[in-house]
Coordinates of C-alpha atoms in Angstrom, one line a residue:
Chain A
M210 CA 73.1 33.0 25.1
K211 CA 72.1 35.2 28.0
I212 CA 69.5 34.3 30.6
Q213 CA 68.1 36.7 33.3
V214 CA 67.9 34.9 36.7
N215 CA 65.8 35.9 39.7
L216 CA 66.0 34.0 43.0
Y217 CA 63.5 34.2 45.8
G218 CA 63.2 33.1 49.4
V219 CA 65.5 30.3 50.5
F220 CA 67.3 30.4 47.1
R221 CA 68.2 34.1 47.6
S222 CA 71.4 33.2 49.4
V223 CA 73.0 31.0 46.8
A224 CA 74.2 33.9 44.7
P225 CA 75.7 37.3 45.6
S226 CA 72.7 39.1 44.2
P227 CA 69.0 38.0 43.9
S228 CA 68.8 39.1 40.3
F229 CA 71.5 38.7 37.7
S230 CA 72.3 37.9 34.1
R231 CA 74.0 34.6 33.2
E232 CA 75.6 33.1 30.1
A233 CA 74.3 29.6 29.1
V234 CA 75.0 27.3 26.2
E235 CA 72.3 26.5 23.7
G236 CA 70.1 23.6 24.9
T237 CA 70.4 24.5 28.6
T238 CA 67.3 23.4 30.5
V239 CA 65.8 24.9 33.6
K240 CA 67.1 21.9 35.6
D241 CA 70.6 22.5 34.1
L242 CA 70.4 26.1 35.2
M243 CA 69.3 25.1 38.7
E244 CA 72.2 22.6 39.0
S245 CA 74.7 25.2 37.8
L246 CA 73.5 27.5 40.5
Q247 CA 73.9 24.7 43.0
L248 CA 70.3 25.0 44.2
P249 CA 69.6 22.2 46.7
D250 CA 67.7 19.5 44.8
T251 CA 66.2 18.2 48.0
V252 CA 64.1 21.3 48.2
Y253 CA 60.8 21.6 46.4
R254 CA 61.3 24.3 43.8
M255 CA 59.3 26.0 41.1
A256 CA 60.3 28.1 38.0
L257 CA 58.6 30.7 36.0
V258 CA 60.0 31.5 32.5
N259 CA 58.7 34.7 31.0
D260 CA 55.7 34.8 33.5
I261 CA 54.6 31.2 32.9
R262 CA 55.3 28.2 35.2
V263 CA 57.4 25.6 33.4
K264 CA 58.7 22.1 34.0
E265 CA 62.4 21.7 34.9
G266 CA 63.0 20.0 31.5
T267 CA 62.1 23.1 29.6
I268 CA 64.8 24.3 27.2
L269 CA 65.8 28.0 27.7
K270 CA 66.1 30.5 24.9
D271 CA 68.3 33.6 24.6
G272 CA 66.8 36.5 26.5
D273 CA 64.6 34.3 28.7
E274 CA 63.8 35.6 32.2
V275 CA 63.7 32.9 34.9
H276 CA 62.2 33.2 38.4
I277 CA 62.9 30.5 40.8
F278 CA 60.8 30.0 44.0
Q279 CA 60.1 27.6 46.8
P280 CA 56.5 27.5 47.9
V281 CA 56.1 29.3 51.2
G282 CA 53.3 28.2 53.6
G283 CA 53.9 30.1 56.8
G284 CA 51.4 32.4 58.3
Chain B
M130 CA 23.7 53.7 54.4
K131 CA 23.7 56.9 56.4
L132 CA 26.7 57.3 58.6
R133 CA 26.2 58.2 62.3
E134 CA 28.0 61.2 63.8
D135 CA 30.3 59.0 65.8
Q136 CA 31.1 57.0 62.7
I137 CA 32.0 60.2 60.7
E138 CA 34.3 61.2 63.6
R139 CA 35.9 57.7 63.9
Y140 CA 36.6 57.3 60.2
S141 CA 37.2 61.0 59.4
R142 CA 40.9 60.6 58.5
Q143 CA 40.0 58.1 55.7
I144 CA 36.6 59.6 54.7
I145 CA 38.6 62.7 53.8
L146 CA 40.4 60.7 51.1
S147 CA 38.8 61.3 47.7
E148 CA 39.0 57.5 46.9
I149 CA 36.9 56.8 50.0
G150 CA 34.5 59.5 51.1
G151 CA 31.2 58.8 52.8
K152 CA 30.2 56.4 50.0
G153 CA 33.4 54.4 50.4
Q154 CA 33.0 54.3 54.2
S155 CA 29.5 53.0 53.8
K156 CA 30.9 50.2 51.4
L157 CA 33.4 49.2 54.1
L158 CA 30.7 49.1 56.8
E159 CA 28.5 47.0 54.6
A160 CA 31.3 44.6 53.6
S161 CA 32.2 41.2 55.1
V162 CA 35.7 39.8 55.2
L163 CA 36.8 36.3 56.4
V164 CA 40.2 36.2 57.9
I165 CA 41.5 32.6 58.0
G166 CA 44.1 32.3 60.8
A167 CA 44.5 34.6 63.8
G168 CA 48.3 34.2 63.6
G169 CA 51.2 36.2 62.2
L170 CA 49.3 37.4 59.1
G171 CA 45.8 37.4 60.4
S172 CA 46.6 39.5 63.4
P173 CA 47.7 42.7 61.6
A174 CA 45.2 42.1 58.8
A175 CA 42.2 41.8 61.2
L176 CA 43.3 44.7 63.3
Y177 CA 43.6 47.1 60.4
L178 CA 40.4 45.8 58.7
A179 CA 38.5 46.3 62.0
A180 CA 40.0 49.8 62.5
A181 CA 39.0 50.8 59.0
G182 CA 35.4 49.8 59.8
V183 CA 34.8 46.6 57.8
G184 CA 31.3 45.8 59.0
Q185 CA 31.5 42.1 59.4
L186 CA 34.8 40.3 60.2
G187 CA 34.9 36.5 60.5
I188 CA 38.0 35.0 62.2
V189 CA 38.8 31.3 61.8
D190 CA 41.3 29.5 64.0
S191 CA 41.3 26.3 66.1
D192 CA 44.4 27.0 68.1
R193 CA 45.0 28.4 71.5
V194 CA 47.4 31.3 72.2
E195 CA 50.9 30.2 73.1
L196 CA 53.7 32.3 74.6
N197 CA 55.9 31.8 71.4
N198 CA 53.1 33.3 69.3
L199 CA 53.3 36.7 70.9
Q200 CA 56.5 37.8 69.0
R201 CA 54.4 38.3 65.9
Q202 CA 50.7 37.5 66.5
I203 CA 50.1 41.0 67.9
I204 CA 46.3 40.6 68.2
H205 CA 46.9 38.5 71.4
S206 CA 48.4 39.6 74.7
T207 CA 50.4 37.9 77.4
G208 CA 47.2 37.5 79.5
D209 CA 45.6 35.6 76.6
V210 CA 48.0 32.6 76.7
G211 CA 46.0 29.4 76.9
R212 CA 42.8 31.0 75.5
P213 CA 41.3 30.1 72.2
K214 CA 42.8 32.5 69.6
V215 CA 39.4 33.4 68.2
D216 CA 38.2 34.6 71.7
S217 CA 41.3 36.6 72.2
A218 CA 41.1 38.1 68.7
R219 CA 37.3 38.9 69.2
D220 CA 38.0 40.7 72.5
R221 CA 40.8 42.8 71.1
L222 CA 38.9 43.7 67.9
H223 CA 35.8 44.6 69.8
S224 CA 37.8 46.9 72.2
L225 CA 39.4 48.5 69.1
N226 CA 36.1 49.0 67.3
P227 CA 32.8 48.1 68.9
D228 CA 31.1 49.5 65.7
I229 CA 31.6 46.2 63.8
R230 CA 30.4 42.7 64.0
I231 CA 33.0 40.0 64.7
I232 CA 32.2 36.3 64.1
P233 CA 34.6 33.8 65.7
Y234 CA 34.9 30.3 64.2
N235 CA 36.8 28.1 66.6
L236 CA 37.3 25.3 64.2
R237 CA 39.6 23.8 61.6
L238 CA 38.6 24.2 58.0
T239 CA 37.8 21.1 56.1
S240 CA 36.1 20.2 52.8
A241 CA 32.9 19.6 54.8
N242 CA 32.6 23.1 56.3
I243 CA 34.6 25.6 54.2
M244 CA 32.0 26.3 51.5
E245 CA 29.2 27.1 54.0
I246 CA 31.5 29.5 55.9
I247 CA 33.0 31.4 52.9
E248 CA 29.5 31.8 51.4
D249 CA 28.7 34.7 53.8
Y250 CA 31.7 36.8 52.9
D251 CA 32.7 39.1 50.1
I252 CA 36.4 38.4 50.2
I253 CA 38.7 35.9 52.0
V254 CA 42.1 36.5 53.6
D255 CA 44.4 33.4 53.7
G256 CA 46.6 33.8 56.7
S257 CA 46.9 30.0 57.3
D258 CA 50.1 28.3 58.3
N259 CA 50.0 25.0 56.4
F260 CA 49.8 23.7 52.9
P261 CA 46.7 21.5 53.2
T262 CA 44.6 24.5 54.4
R263 CA 46.1 26.8 51.7
Y264 CA 45.1 24.4 48.9
L265 CA 41.6 23.9 50.5
I266 CA 41.1 27.6 50.7
N267 CA 42.3 28.2 47.1
D268 CA 40.1 25.5 45.6
A269 CA 37.1 26.5 47.6
C270 CA 37.5 30.1 46.6
V271 CA 37.9 29.2 42.9
L272 CA 34.8 26.8 43.1
A273 CA 32.7 29.5 44.9
D274 CA 34.1 32.3 42.8
K275 CA 35.3 34.3 45.9
P276 CA 38.2 36.7 45.7
L277 CA 41.1 35.7 47.8
S278 CA 44.1 37.5 49.3
H279 CA 47.1 35.2 49.5
G280 CA 49.9 35.9 51.9
A281 CA 52.8 33.6 53.0
I282 CA 55.9 34.1 55.1
L283 CA 59.1 32.3 56.1
R284 CA 62.2 33.5 57.8
F285 CA 62.9 37.0 56.3
Y286 CA 60.8 36.5 53.2
G287 CA 57.2 37.1 52.4
Q288 CA 54.9 37.1 49.4
V289 CA 51.4 38.4 48.7
Y290 CA 49.0 38.4 45.8
T291 CA 45.3 38.6 45.0
I292 CA 43.3 35.9 43.3
L293 CA 40.2 36.9 41.3
P294 CA 38.9 33.4 40.2
G295 CA 38.6 33.0 36.5
E296 CA 40.5 36.3 35.8
S297 CA 43.9 35.9 37.4
A298 CA 46.3 33.1 38.4
C299 CA 45.2 31.0 41.4
Y300 CA 47.5 29.3 43.9
R301 CA 47.5 26.1 41.8
C302 CA 48.6 28.0 38.7
L303 CA 51.8 28.7 40.6
F304 CA 52.1 25.5 42.6
P305 CA 49.8 22.8 41.1
E306 CA 50.2 20.3 43.9
P307 CA 51.2 20.6 47.6
P308 CA 54.9 20.0 48.2
P309 CA 55.7 16.5 49.5
P310 CA 55.6 16.3 53.3
G311 CA 58.7 17.7 54.9
A312 CA 60.0 19.3 51.6
V313 CA 59.2 22.8 52.8
P314 CA 59.8 23.9 56.4
N315 CA 57.2 25.8 58.4
C316 CA 57.7 28.9 60.7
Q317 CA 58.0 26.6 63.7
E318 CA 61.0 24.8 62.1
A319 CA 62.6 27.6 60.1
G320 CA 61.6 30.7 62.1
I321 CA 60.0 34.0 61.1
L322 CA 60.8 37.6 61.8
G323 CA 57.7 39.2 63.4
A324 CA 57.9 42.4 61.3
V325 CA 57.8 40.4 58.1
A326 CA 54.5 38.9 59.2
G327 CA 53.3 42.4 59.9
I328 CA 54.3 43.8 56.5
I329 CA 52.7 41.0 54.5
G330 CA 49.5 40.9 56.7
L331 CA 49.1 44.6 56.2
L332 CA 49.6 44.3 52.4
Q333 CA 46.8 41.8 52.5
A334 CA 44.5 44.2 54.5
N335 CA 45.4 46.9 51.9
E336 CA 44.4 44.6 49.1
V337 CA 41.1 43.8 50.8
L338 CA 40.3 47.5 51.4
K339 CA 41.0 48.4 47.8
Y340 CA 38.9 45.5 46.6
I341 CA 35.9 46.7 48.7
L342 CA 36.4 50.3 47.7
G343 CA 37.0 49.5 44.0
A344 CA 40.1 51.8 44.3
G345 CA 43.5 51.5 42.7
K346 CA 45.1 48.5 41.1
L347 CA 45.0 45.0 42.8
L348 CA 47.8 42.5 42.9
N349 CA 45.9 40.1 40.7
G350 CA 48.3 38.4 38.3
R351 CA 51.2 40.1 40.2
L352 CA 53.1 38.2 42.9
L353 CA 54.7 40.8 45.2
T354 CA 57.7 39.4 47.1
F355 CA 59.5 41.0 50.1
D356 CA 63.0 40.3 51.3
A357 CA 63.5 41.8 54.7
L358 CA 67.3 41.4 54.7
D359 CA 67.6 43.5 51.5
A360 CA 64.6 45.7 52.4
S361 CA 63.5 45.1 48.8
F362 CA 60.2 44.3 47.1
R363 CA 60.1 42.6 43.7
E364 CA 57.1 42.0 41.6
V365 CA 56.6 38.9 39.3
K366 CA 53.9 38.8 36.7
V367 CA 52.0 35.5 36.9
L368 CA 49.7 34.4 34.1
R369 CA 46.7 32.2 34.7
D370 CA 47.6 28.6 33.6
T371 CA 45.0 27.4 31.1
D372 CA 46.0 23.9 32.2
C373 CA 45.6 24.6 35.9
P374 CA 43.9 21.7 37.6
V375 CA 41.3 23.8 39.3
C376 CA 40.9 27.2 37.4
G377 CA 42.1 26.0 34.0
D378 CA 40.0 25.6 30.9
R379 CA 39.5 21.8 31.6
P380 CA 39.6 21.5 35.4
T381 CA 40.3 18.1 36.8
I382 CA 39.6 19.2 40.4
T383 CA 35.9 19.8 40.7
E384 CA 35.5 19.0 44.4
L385 CA 37.4 19.8 47.5
I386 CA 40.3 17.6 48.7
D387 CA 41.4 17.2 52.4
Y388 CA 45.2 16.9 51.9
E389 CA 45.8 16.4 55.6
E390 CA 45.3 12.7 55.2
F391 CA 48.5 12.3 53.3
C392 CA 50.3 15.6 53.6
Q393 CA 51.1 16.2 57.2
L394 CA 53.6 19.0 57.7

């Protein structure tokens, strides 16, 4: 299945592009996706799937759009 | 309100805009905006709101100006180093536009004082620099039903969106709890490009002006992100979480929390 991935802030630099499509096997969770992208797990992170915040255990479906953020607090 | 001749002259370049006109300018002069933080975001936001003629501008900050602030906190000058930021900001805003009322609050916001302060304002600008204050502001604005412009920055990245309580996603819909202490660096630790602060602070001012004028389309339910290295903006739709602990259908947070006690960043 195909997943659309969007990375923001500190996660922007882990892939050549901040926005890309990625093949994933059935049953892939948000956490699996984060691990496959080698996102640092020491960093607090948040994912939206199709505009809604989800837990990392959420199973992805074909065509899902995932946005991955770190909260930013600077001002 | 009837505009004076000097006001018509001062604001002529925006009064000419069909979305503003004399009526819109009067709305701006009668409006009150609270800018929380006279730092990287609050500096450009307050300067442009004052210049546009927002009638009452409250500025909250408990810090003093430091030399390392001046690379981005453009409301302060070299001669202000050591002064309370609210004094420096008040003087600069007054010299820019003596036509408006500026109210400095030289204090740190807490659960004990925030409700009383935000009560007097039409819309709030979050330009704070730490998570405990951001959660306090979000919760207070949701509980008091006050519109809030959220802006946040780090390194070459910034984000901005507008919260209309009960209508659009609040900060907790995105991030339900503050990150654990030390899990997210701040600008002091990770750095910030001054121009990024300027861009995001000005987008916040732009949102506030549109809100007061009732013009255009606000960033409510849309998180706008900015990447300075790519020079790109991306927009993410964010839906209100019906399970949100503060603005959801069955809220579990019904009074304010001072996170400082266990969340020092």
